[in-house]
Amino acid sequence: CYFITHLVYVFSDWGAHAVNRQLFAEEFCFIIQNMNVVIEIQDAELVGEFLQCLRIMQYSEYADSEIKSIFDRGKNYLIESERTLGRKGHFRLLSSVDTISTAKSYRPVDNGLYDDYHTSYCAVVGLLDSPFAQEENRLNIPIPNILKIV
């Protein structure tokens, strides 16, 4: 999963540019097909990265109505998991015995400050509005720097 998201990140200059979805069709399908999996394993970091990558690949709730429910499930999972934990910006990975249904037993795995920060960052970025949503003409998307070199 991380290979897929980071491939999209690299080619988009870490989200600075939208990418042409047709060039990343397999990655787009992988993310759509596996969103429910990363939600089931309660990985807020990957859910956030999946949402962000879909936006980088120009997901639009209007143009992509057939996958809107999958996208919304990811957003709702992030919002609900934060509410359940009772702390703003708290999306840490859970121990393997914890589940969303046993919210009172949430015990974050102690993997240090980096994991706290990175997981929360990914989850929050997944909830942000897309900078590409306002682009009416998808054909005028800037070419990512890496593609200019190749």
PDB file of C-alpha atoms in Angstrom:
ATOM      1  CA  CYS A   1       0.000   0.000   0.000  1.00  0.00           C
ATOM      2  CA  TYR A   2       2.748   2.438   0.897  1.00  0.00           C
ATOM      3  CA  PHE A   3       4.486   1.809  -2.417  1.00  0.00           C
ATOM      4  CA  ILE A   4       1.308   2.794  -4.274  1.00  0.00           C
ATOM      5  CA  THR A   5       0.688   5.967  -2.265  1.00  0.00           C
ATOM      6  CA  HIS A   6       4.302   7.075  -2.350  1.00  0.00           C
ATOM      7  CA  LEU A   7       4.544   6.456  -6.086  1.00  0.00           C
ATOM      8  CA  VAL A   8       1.622   8.858  -6.540  1.00  0.00           C
ATOM      9  CA  TYR A   9       3.265  11.308  -4.107  1.00  0.00           C
ATOM     10  CA  VAL A  10       6.574  11.293  -5.984  1.00  0.00           C
ATOM     11  CA  PHE A  11       4.981  11.833  -9.385  1.00  0.00           C
ATOM     12  CA  SER A  12       2.815  14.646  -8.018  1.00  0.00           C
ATOM     13  CA  ASP A  13       5.696  16.373  -6.208  1.00  0.00           C
ATOM     14  CA  TRP A  14       4.084  15.315  -2.927  1.00  0.00           C
ATOM     15  CA  GLY A  15       0.664  16.618  -3.929  1.00  0.00           C
ATOM     16  CA  ALA A  16       1.816  19.889  -5.497  1.00  0.00           C
ATOM     17  CA  HIS A  17       0.374  18.806  -8.853  1.00  0.00           C
ATOM     18  CA  ALA A  18      -2.537  16.671  -9.900  1.00  0.00           C
ATOM     19  CA  VAL A  19      -1.644  13.626 -11.961  1.00  0.00           C
ATOM     20  CA  ASN A  20      -3.402  12.230 -14.973  1.00  0.00           C
ATOM     21  CA  ARG A  21      -5.503   9.357 -13.685  1.00  0.00           C
ATOM     22  CA  GLN A  22      -5.077   7.403 -16.912  1.00  0.00           C
ATOM     23  CA  LEU A  23      -1.322   7.188 -16.216  1.00  0.00           C
ATOM     24  CA  PHE A  24      -2.077   5.756 -12.770  1.00  0.00           C
ATOM     25  CA  ALA A  25      -5.095   3.608 -13.607  1.00  0.00           C
ATOM     26  CA  GLU A  26      -3.796   0.532 -11.762  1.00  0.00           C
ATOM     27  CA  GLU A  27      -2.974   2.569  -8.674  1.00  0.00           C
ATOM     28  CA  PHE A  28      -6.377   4.248  -8.768  1.00  0.00           C
ATOM     29  CA  CYS A  29      -8.135   0.870  -8.967  1.00  0.00           C
ATOM     30  CA  PHE A  30      -5.932  -0.578  -6.216  1.00  0.00           C
ATOM     31  CA  ILE A  31      -6.846   2.249  -3.849  1.00  0.00           C
ATOM     32  CA  ILE A  32     -10.564   1.958  -4.621  1.00  0.00           C
ATOM     33  CA  GLN A  33     -10.510  -1.832  -4.225  1.00  0.00           C
ATOM     34  CA  ASN A  34      -8.557  -1.719  -0.950  1.00  0.00           C
ATOM     35  CA  MET A  35     -10.123   1.228   0.883  1.00  0.00           C
ATOM     36  CA  ASN A  36     -12.402  -1.114   2.819  1.00  0.00           C
ATOM     37  CA  VAL A  37      -9.416  -3.288   3.770  1.00  0.00           C
ATOM     38  CA  VAL A  38      -7.441  -0.421   5.328  1.00  0.00           C
ATOM     39  CA  ILE A  39     -10.583   0.698   7.148  1.00  0.00           C
ATOM     40  CA  GLU A  40     -11.141  -2.826   8.484  1.00  0.00           C
ATOM     41  CA  ILE A  41      -7.577  -3.034   9.801  1.00  0.00           C
ATOM     42  CA  GLN A  42      -8.117   0.430  11.299  1.00  0.00           C
ATOM     43  CA  ASP A  43      -5.108   2.034   9.671  1.00  0.00           C
ATOM     44  CA  ALA A  44      -5.899   5.756   9.776  1.00  0.00           C
ATOM     45  CA  GLU A  45      -2.561   6.541   8.165  1.00  0.00           C
ATOM     46  CA  LEU A  46      -3.334   4.533   5.033  1.00  0.00           C
ATOM     47  CA  VAL A  47      -6.946   5.697   4.891  1.00  0.00           C
ATOM     48  CA  GLY A  48      -5.682   9.292   4.912  1.00  0.00           C
ATOM     49  CA  GLU A  49      -3.049   8.547   2.271  1.00  0.00           C
ATOM     50  CA  PHE A  50      -5.609   6.760   0.087  1.00  0.00           C
ATOM     51  CA  LEU A  51      -7.977   9.745   0.279  1.00  0.00           C
ATOM     52  CA  GLN A  52      -5.191  12.188  -0.511  1.00  0.00           C
ATOM     53  CA  CYS A  53      -3.996  10.104  -3.468  1.00  0.00           C
ATOM     54  CA  LEU A  54      -7.512   9.912  -4.881  1.00  0.00           C
ATOM     55  CA  ARG A  55      -7.649  13.709  -4.746  1.00  0.00           C
ATOM     56  CA  ILE A  56      -4.226  13.970  -6.402  1.00  0.00           C
ATOM     57  CA  MET A  57      -5.636  11.706  -9.125  1.00  0.00           C
ATOM     58  CA  GLN A  58      -8.479  14.235  -9.408  1.00  0.00           C
ATOM     59  CA  TYR A  59     -11.281  12.423  -7.610  1.00  0.00           C
ATOM     60  CA  SER A  60     -14.450  14.507  -7.784  1.00  0.00           C
ATOM     61  CA  GLU A  61     -17.670  13.608  -5.999  1.00  0.00           C
ATOM     62  CA  TYR A  62     -19.574  14.853  -9.039  1.00  0.00           C
ATOM     63  CA  ALA A  63     -17.526  13.255 -11.809  1.00  0.00           C
ATOM     64  CA  ASP A  64     -16.870  10.047  -9.837  1.00  0.00           C
ATOM     65  CA  SER A  65     -20.270   9.401  -8.312  1.00  0.00           C
ATOM     66  CA  GLU A  66     -19.832   5.632  -8.663  1.00  0.00           C
ATOM     67  CA  ILE A  67     -17.024   5.638  -6.066  1.00  0.00           C
ATOM     68  CA  LYS A  68     -18.309   8.452  -3.852  1.00  0.00           C
ATOM     69  CA  SER A  69     -19.569   5.983  -1.239  1.00  0.00           C
ATOM     70  CA  ILE A  70     -16.096   4.429  -0.926  1.00  0.00           C
ATOM     71  CA  PHE A  71     -14.472   7.846  -0.595  1.00  0.00           C
ATOM     72  CA  ASP A  72     -17.082   8.946   1.963  1.00  0.00           C
ATOM     73  CA  ARG A  73     -16.590   5.748   3.976  1.00  0.00           C
ATOM     74  CA  GLY A  74     -12.889   6.613   4.309  1.00  0.00           C
ATOM     75  CA  LYS A  75     -13.638  10.162   5.452  1.00  0.00           C
ATOM     76  CA  ASN A  76     -16.310   8.979   7.875  1.00  0.00           C
ATOM     77  CA  TYR A  77     -13.956   6.370   9.325  1.00  0.00           C
ATOM     78  CA  LEU A  78     -11.335   9.034  10.085  1.00  0.00           C
ATOM     79  CA  ILE A  79     -13.854  11.393  11.661  1.00  0.00           C
ATOM     80  CA  GLU A  80     -15.472   8.640  13.720  1.00  0.00           C
ATOM     81  CA  SER A  81     -12.181   7.178  14.918  1.00  0.00           C
ATOM     82  CA  GLU A  82     -11.055  10.603  16.143  1.00  0.00           C
ATOM     83  CA  ARG A  83     -14.382  11.134  17.917  1.00  0.00           C
ATOM     84  CA  THR A  84     -14.249   7.673  19.457  1.00  0.00           C
ATOM     85  CA  LEU A  85     -10.756   8.290  20.797  1.00  0.00           C
ATOM     86  CA  GLY A  86     -12.012  11.552  22.284  1.00  0.00           C
ATOM     87  CA  ARG A  87      -8.954  13.578  21.362  1.00  0.00           C
ATOM     88  CA  LYS A  88      -8.561  16.032  18.527  1.00  0.00           C
ATOM     89  CA  GLY A  89      -5.932  14.954  16.043  1.00  0.00           C
ATOM     90  CA  HIS A  90      -5.479  11.570  17.694  1.00  0.00           C
ATOM     91  CA  PHE A  91      -5.437   8.827  15.065  1.00  0.00           C
ATOM     92  CA  ARG A  92      -2.708   6.526  16.335  1.00  0.00           C
ATOM     93  CA  LEU A  93      -2.523   2.919  15.267  1.00  0.00           C
ATOM     94  CA  LEU A  94      -4.386   0.570  17.555  1.00  0.00           C
ATOM     95  CA  SER A  95      -3.152  -2.613  19.162  1.00  0.00           C
ATOM     96  CA  SER A  96      -4.273  -5.783  17.431  1.00  0.00           C
ATOM     97  CA  VAL A  97      -6.838  -6.582  20.146  1.00  0.00           C
ATOM     98  CA  ASP A  98      -8.704  -3.300  19.790  1.00  0.00           C
ATOM     99  CA  THR A  99     -11.518  -2.746  17.341  1.00  0.00           C
ATOM    100  CA  ILE A 100     -13.848   0.094  16.471  1.00  0.00           C
ATOM    101  CA  SER A 101     -16.641  -1.805  18.238  1.00  0.00           C
ATOM    102  CA  THR A 102     -14.705  -1.788  21.529  1.00  0.00           C
ATOM    103  CA  ALA A 103     -13.982   1.912  21.485  1.00  0.00           C
ATOM    104  CA  LYS A 104     -13.598   2.132  25.255  1.00  0.00           C
ATOM    105  CA  SER A 105     -10.629  -0.215  25.104  1.00  0.00           C
ATOM    106  CA  TYR A 106      -8.636   1.814  22.593  1.00  0.00           C
ATOM    107  CA  ARG A 107      -5.004   1.628  23.581  1.00  0.00           C
ATOM    108  CA  PRO A 108      -2.613   3.282  21.152  1.00  0.00           C
ATOM    109  CA  VAL A 109       0.487   1.313  20.315  1.00  0.00           C
ATOM    110  CA  ASP A 110       3.459   3.235  21.669  1.00  0.00           C
ATOM    111  CA  ASN A 111       5.693   3.622  18.623  1.00  0.00           C
ATOM    112  CA  GLY A 112       7.036   7.026  19.543  1.00  0.00           C
ATOM    113  CA  LEU A 113       6.591  10.611  18.493  1.00  0.00           C
ATOM    114  CA  TYR A 114       7.180   9.984  14.789  1.00  0.00           C
ATOM    115  CA  ASP A 115       4.254   7.550  14.561  1.00  0.00           C
ATOM    116  CA  ASP A 116       2.020   9.906  16.541  1.00  0.00           C
ATOM    117  CA  TYR A 117       2.829  12.782  14.234  1.00  0.00           C
ATOM    118  CA  HIS A 118       2.880  10.915  10.922  1.00  0.00           C
ATOM    119  CA  THR A 119      -0.378   9.038  11.491  1.00  0.00           C
ATOM    120  CA  SER A 120      -2.175  12.199  12.585  1.00  0.00           C
ATOM    121  CA  TYR A 121      -0.721  14.156   9.670  1.00  0.00           C
ATOM    122  CA  CYS A 122      -1.819  11.554   7.112  1.00  0.00           C
ATOM    123  CA  ALA A 123      -5.311  11.349   8.574  1.00  0.00           C
ATOM    124  CA  VAL A 124      -5.772  15.120   8.643  1.00  0.00           C
ATOM    125  CA  VAL A 125      -4.425  15.543   5.101  1.00  0.00           C
ATOM    126  CA  GLY A 126      -6.921  12.899   3.999  1.00  0.00           C
ATOM    127  CA  LEU A 127      -9.727  15.075   5.364  1.00  0.00           C
ATOM    128  CA  LEU A 128      -8.608  18.317   3.710  1.00  0.00           C
ATOM    129  CA  ASP A 129     -10.369  19.679   0.665  1.00  0.00           C
ATOM    130  CA  SER A 130      -8.599  19.048  -2.606  1.00  0.00           C
ATOM    131  CA  PRO A 131      -6.646  21.931  -4.116  1.00  0.00           C
ATOM    132  CA  PHE A 132      -7.591  20.456  -7.494  1.00  0.00           C
ATOM    133  CA  ALA A 133     -11.354  20.390  -6.911  1.00  0.00           C
ATOM    134  CA  GLN A 134     -11.782  23.902  -8.272  1.00  0.00           C
ATOM    135  CA  GLU A 135     -10.016  23.144 -11.543  1.00  0.00           C
ATOM    136  CA  GLU A 136     -12.740  23.131 -14.135  1.00  0.00           C
ATOM    137  CA  ASN A 137     -10.539  22.105 -17.041  1.00  0.00           C
ATOM    138  CA  ARG A 138      -8.701  18.924 -16.130  1.00  0.00           C
ATOM    139  CA  LEU A 139      -6.624  19.144 -19.317  1.00  0.00           C
ATOM    140  CA  ASN A 140      -4.664  22.156 -18.067  1.00  0.00           C
ATOM    141  CA  ILE A 141      -2.977  20.366 -15.175  1.00  0.00           C
ATOM    142  CA  PRO A 142       0.703  21.210 -14.702  1.00  0.00           C
ATOM    143  CA  ILE A 143       3.118  18.438 -15.631  1.00  0.00           C
ATOM    144  CA  PRO A 144       4.909  17.048 -12.543  1.00  0.00           C
ATOM    145  CA  ASN A 145       8.611  17.923 -12.490  1.00  0.00           C
ATOM    146  CA  ILE A 146       9.721  14.293 -12.633  1.00  0.00           C
ATOM    147  CA  LEU A 147       7.899  13.766 -15.926  1.00  0.00           C
ATOM    148  CA  LYS A 148       9.714  16.735 -17.461  1.00  0.00           C
ATOM    149  CA  ILE A 149      13.034  15.044 -16.707  1.00  0.00           C
ATOM    150  CA  VAL A 150      12.005  11.689 -18.148  1.00  0.00           C
TER     151      VAL A 150
END
